[in-house]
Each structure stands twice: as C-alpha cells, then as structure tokens.
Coordinates of C-alpha atoms in Angstrom, one line a residue:
M308 CA -14.5 -16.5 5.2
K309 CA -11.7 -14.6 6.8
I310 CA -10.0 -11.7 4.9
L311 CA -6.8 -9.9 6.0
V312 CA -6.2 -6.5 4.6
C313 CA -2.7 -5.0 5.1
I314 CA -2.7 -1.3 5.2
T315 CA 0.2 1.2 5.2
H316 CA 0.4 4.5 7.2
V317 CA 1.8 6.9 4.6
P318 CA 2.2 10.7 4.2
D319 CA -0.6 12.5 2.4
T320 CA 0.4 13.1 -1.2
T321 CA 0.4 16.8 -0.7
S322 CA 2.9 16.7 2.2
K323 CA 6.2 18.5 2.0
I324 CA 9.0 15.9 2.4
N325 CA 12.0 16.6 4.6
F326 CA 14.6 14.6 6.5
T327 CA 16.4 14.9 9.8
D328 CA 19.4 13.4 11.6
N329 CA 21.8 13.9 8.6
N330 CA 19.1 12.7 6.2
T331 CA 18.6 9.3 7.9
K332 CA 15.1 9.9 9.3
F333 CA 11.9 11.1 7.8
D334 CA 10.7 14.4 9.4
T335 CA 7.1 13.9 10.4
T336 CA 6.6 17.5 11.6
G337 CA 3.4 18.9 10.2
V338 CA 2.8 15.8 8.0
Q339 CA -0.7 14.3 7.8
F340 CA -0.8 10.5 7.4
I341 CA -3.4 8.5 5.5
I342 CA -4.2 4.9 4.5
G343 CA -2.1 4.1 1.4
P344 CA -4.3 4.8 -1.7
Y345 CA -3.8 1.3 -3.2
D346 CA -4.5 -0.2 0.2
D347 CA -7.7 1.8 0.3
Y348 CA -8.8 0.0 -2.9
A349 CA -8.0 -3.4 -1.3
L350 CA -10.0 -2.5 1.8
A351 CA -12.9 -1.3 -0.2
R352 CA -13.1 -4.6 -2.1
A353 CA -12.8 -6.6 1.1
I354 CA -15.8 -4.7 2.6
E355 CA -17.8 -5.4 -0.6
L356 CA -17.0 -9.1 -0.3
K357 CA -18.0 -9.0 3.3
D358 CA -21.4 -7.5 2.4
A359 CA -21.9 -10.0 -0.3
I360 CA -20.8 -13.2 1.5
A361 CA -22.5 -14.1 4.8
G362 CA -20.2 -14.8 7.7
T363 CA -17.2 -13.0 6.2
T364 CA -15.0 -11.1 8.6
V365 CA -12.3 -8.5 7.7
T366 CA -9.2 -7.8 9.7
V367 CA -7.0 -4.8 9.0
L368 CA -3.3 -5.0 9.9
N369 CA -0.5 -2.5 10.0
V370 CA 3.2 -2.8 11.0
G371 CA 4.0 0.4 12.8
P372 CA 4.4 2.2 16.1
A373 CA 1.5 3.5 18.3
D374 CA 1.0 6.7 16.2
T375 CA -0.4 4.5 13.3
E376 CA -3.5 3.5 15.3
P377 CA -5.7 6.4 13.9
T378 CA -5.1 4.9 10.5
L379 CA -6.2 1.5 11.7
R380 CA -9.2 3.1 13.3
K381 CA -10.1 4.6 10.0
G382 CA -10.0 1.1 8.5
L383 CA -12.4 0.0 11.2
A384 CA -14.7 2.9 10.5
I385 CA -14.8 2.0 6.9
G386 CA -16.1 -1.5 7.9
A387 CA -13.4 -3.8 9.1
D388 CA -14.3 -6.0 12.1
D389 CA -11.0 -5.8 14.0
A390 CA -7.5 -4.6 13.7
I391 CA -4.0 -5.8 14.5
R392 CA -0.9 -3.6 15.0
V393 CA 2.5 -5.1 14.9
N394 CA 4.5 -2.9 17.3
A395 CA 7.5 -2.1 15.2
E396 CA 9.0 0.4 12.7
P397 CA 8.4 -0.8 9.2
T398 CA 12.1 -0.8 8.3
D399 CA 12.0 -2.6 5.0
S400 CA 9.9 -4.8 2.8
F401 CA 11.2 -8.1 4.0
F402 CA 10.7 -7.2 7.7
V403 CA 7.1 -6.0 7.0
A404 CA 6.3 -9.1 5.0
S405 CA 7.7 -11.4 7.7
Q406 CA 5.4 -9.8 10.3
I407 CA 2.4 -10.2 8.1
A408 CA 3.3 -13.8 7.3
A409 CA 3.7 -14.5 11.0
I410 CA 0.2 -13.2 11.8
A411 CA -1.2 -15.3 8.9
K412 CA 0.5 -18.4 10.1
E413 CA -1.1 -18.0 13.6
T414 CA -4.5 -17.3 12.2
P415 CA -5.0 -18.6 8.7
Y416 CA -6.9 -16.3 6.3
D417 CA -8.7 -17.3 3.1
L418 CA -7.7 -14.1 1.3
I419 CA -4.9 -11.6 2.0
L420 CA -5.3 -8.2 0.3
M421 CA -3.1 -5.2 0.1
G422 CA -2.2 -2.4 -2.2
R423 CA 0.1 -3.2 -5.2
E424 CA 2.6 -0.9 -3.5
S425 CA 2.9 1.8 -0.8
I426 CA 3.3 5.4 -1.9
D427 CA 6.2 6.1 0.4
Y428 CA 8.8 3.5 -0.6
N429 CA 7.0 2.2 -3.7
S430 CA 8.8 -1.2 -3.5
G431 CA 5.8 -3.2 -4.7
V432 CA 7.3 -6.5 -3.4
V433 CA 5.6 -7.1 0.0
H434 CA 2.7 -9.2 -1.4
G435 CA 5.1 -11.4 -3.2
I436 CA 7.3 -12.0 -0.2
V437 CA 4.3 -12.7 2.0
A438 CA 3.0 -15.3 -0.4
E439 CA 6.4 -16.9 -0.6
L440 CA 6.8 -17.2 3.1
L441 CA 3.3 -18.7 3.4
G442 CA 3.7 -21.0 0.3
I443 CA 0.6 -19.6 -1.5
P444 CA 0.1 -17.7 -4.8
S445 CA 0.6 -14.0 -5.2
I446 CA -1.0 -12.0 -8.0
S447 CA -0.5 -8.3 -8.7
P448 CA -1.6 -5.8 -9.8
V449 CA -5.2 -7.0 -9.5
M450 CA -7.9 -4.8 -11.1
K451 CA -10.9 -7.2 -10.6
L452 CA -11.6 -9.9 -8.0
D453 CA -14.7 -12.1 -7.9
L454 CA -15.1 -15.1 -5.6
E455 CA -16.9 -18.3 -6.7
G456 CA -16.7 -20.8 -3.8
T457 CA -13.1 -21.7 -3.1
K458 CA -11.9 -20.1 -6.3
A459 CA -11.4 -16.5 -7.4
K460 CA -11.5 -15.0 -10.9
L461 CA -9.1 -12.1 -11.3
A462 CA -8.1 -9.5 -13.9
R463 CA -4.7 -7.9 -13.7
E464 CA -2.9 -5.3 -15.7
I465 CA 0.0 -6.4 -17.9
E466 CA 2.0 -4.5 -20.5
G467 CA -0.3 -3.8 -23.5
G468 CA -3.5 -5.2 -22.0
K469 CA -5.2 -7.3 -19.3
E470 CA -4.7 -10.9 -18.1
Y471 CA -7.6 -13.0 -16.8
L472 CA -6.8 -15.6 -14.2
E473 CA -8.4 -18.2 -11.9
V474 CA -6.8 -19.1 -8.6
S475 CA -7.8 -21.2 -5.6
L476 CA -8.0 -19.8 -2.1
P477 CA -5.9 -18.9 -0.2
F478 CA -3.7 -16.3 -2.0
V479 CA -2.3 -12.8 -1.8
A480 CA -3.4 -10.0 -4.0
G481 CA -1.8 -6.6 -4.6
C482 CA -4.7 -4.4 -5.6
Q483 CA -5.2 -1.2 -7.6
E484 CA -8.0 0.7 -9.2
P485 CA -10.6 -0.1 -10.5
I486 CA -11.1 -3.1 -8.2
A487 CA -13.5 -1.0 -6.1
E488 CA -14.4 2.5 -5.2
W489 CA -12.9 4.1 -2.2
K490 CA -15.2 4.1 0.8
I491 CA -15.6 7.1 3.1
P492 CA -16.5 6.3 6.7
N493 CA -19.8 7.6 7.9
M494 CA -20.6 8.9 11.4
R495 CA -22.0 5.5 12.5
G496 CA -18.8 3.8 11.3
I497 CA -16.6 6.4 13.0
M498 CA -18.4 5.9 16.3
S499 CA -18.4 2.1 16.2
A500 CA -14.7 2.0 15.3
R501 CA -13.9 3.3 18.8
T502 CA -15.1 0.1 20.4
K503 CA -13.9 -2.4 17.8
P504 CA -11.0 -4.6 19.0
L505 CA -7.5 -3.4 18.1
K506 CA -4.8 -6.0 19.1
V507 CA -1.2 -5.0 19.6
V508 CA 1.4 -7.7 19.1
E509 CA 5.2 -7.6 19.4
P510 CA 7.2 -8.3 16.2
K511 CA 8.9 -11.5 15.3
A512 CA 12.6 -11.6 14.7
A513 CA 13.4 -11.0 11.0
D514 CA 16.7 -9.9 9.6
S515 CA 16.6 -8.9 5.9
G516 CA 20.2 -7.7 5.7
V517 CA 19.1 -4.3 4.6
K518 CA 20.7 -1.2 6.2
L519 CA 19.5 2.3 5.5
Q520 CA 22.3 4.7 4.7
K521 CA 20.5 7.9 3.9
F522 CA 17.6 9.6 2.1
E523 CA 18.0 12.1 -0.8
L524 CA 15.5 14.6 -2.2
P525 CA 15.3 14.8 -5.9
P526 CA 17.3 17.7 -7.5
P527 CA 15.3 21.0 -7.8
K528 CA 13.7 21.7 -11.1
G529 CA 15.8 23.8 -13.4
S530 CA 14.8 27.2 -14.8
V531 CA 12.6 27.3 -17.9
K532 CA 13.8 28.8 -21.1
M533 CA 11.3 30.4 -23.4
I534 CA 12.0 30.0 -27.1
P535 CA 10.1 32.1 -29.7
A536 CA 7.8 29.8 -31.7
D537 CA 9.4 30.9 -34.9
N538 CA 13.0 30.1 -33.7
V539 CA 13.0 26.4 -34.5
P540 CA 16.7 26.0 -35.0
E541 CA 17.4 27.3 -31.5
L542 CA 14.9 24.9 -30.0
V543 CA 16.5 22.0 -31.8
N544 CA 19.9 23.1 -30.7
L545 CA 18.9 23.3 -27.0
L546 CA 17.2 19.9 -27.1
K547 CA 20.2 18.3 -28.7
N548 CA 23.1 20.0 -26.9
E549 CA 21.7 21.1 -23.6
A550 CA 18.8 18.8 -22.7
K551 CA 20.4 16.0 -24.7
V552 CA 17.1 14.4 -25.6
L553 CA 17.7 14.3 -29.3

C-alpha cells in the first residue's frame, strides 16, 4: 500500500503575525514554522497504518520553497519513508491542489491524507479539489479511519453528531483529532531522516484566477468596562446600546 500525506509549513500558533510590502507579504522574521497540526494527525495515522500493514510506504509532500525542507525532514523523522517538495510558493488552494494531483497522477497512491485545513489560511478545500482533479472521493473531517482490504471504514464529524461511512480505495481524507495521537520524533528517527530521500520537483502550470490584494490584521481589542455586580440596568444598557448584542 502507498500512502501520500500532504503537509503544510505554517507559523507556530504562538507566533506574532506581521506583514510587509504594503501588507501584501507575510513577514517571516522571527517566526518558527511547524507541520500544520491537522496534518500532524494525518501523518500519525499514516504511520500507524504503515506499522500495521506489511509493505506499506508513506510519502510526505509539501508545496513550498527550499526553506520548508526542515518541515519535511521532521515528517521523515516521525516515520515517513520519503519526501517530495514541489518547488513553488503555495499561492492559493487551487494551485496547491493542482500540484498534489499532478504528483498523484504520476505515481498513484492508495490513500491520500492531509489535515482538514491549514492553520494559516484555513480554507479547508484542498482535499476536495485534489479529489475532484483525480476523480476519486473526498471525505472530511475524518475522525476515525480503519482499513479492511480495499475498503475503509470512516467516522467524520457532522453538525450534531458523527457520520459513519464505508469507501473504496483510493480516496482523499481531510483529518482531524482524534484520528491518532501526535507522534514526536525520537533520536533514531531524527538521525535516519537525514539520509532518507527528499525529491524536489518543479511545479506544473495551474492558473486559479485568484489574485492576492492585501492582508489585514484583525482590529485591536477594545477596552474593558467594569460594571458593579449590583448595577444590572447599566449592564443591560451597555449590552443593548453599545455592544448591540441584545
């Protein structure tokens, strides 16, 4: 079995976000990058399947410039067998999905896993576009994934509960917790990751028609007004006339 895990190279959630060039580019100064948390769940489940099913291989893929390679190496340290980097800026969801689909067309995979969304743009549509380009099913957000031969049994979150599905391979899954527990690379994994193959490929032409205009930070939080606990009329007045939530 061949599993492809698509991972994102995203700022740590504690990073301070700033922009440069008239708010058209993300300022990476002092920012620490990590594997997207939802992608980490997908990778962890792929490694569990690899350990459980003999002959399974796991490939990690990222669309990004050379500075994303440490993130790919971490995926190798966690247990992936090889890595692919598409040498391009991940400009938008369609472009990224097109690159993933192009790789999967050249080397068919039985299962394509990724996070349900990245934590930088949070579009949550890449898995669906990849599946559409490949003509296979897409399911998200997947909370449980078990394989039985050429079929998979899944559980995904829906409004008000869970939905249980059965799907034939191949398919694309957008993953989230609790599909698996995050894996921390050990020293042996870190050392072996240095010699595992990391292939760099040039991107395929893909025009999504999306043009970035600018980024905007959310407005700063307003000041807090303290209302005495016994002054209920004033509290109601402020909620109704100032906050406008009543």
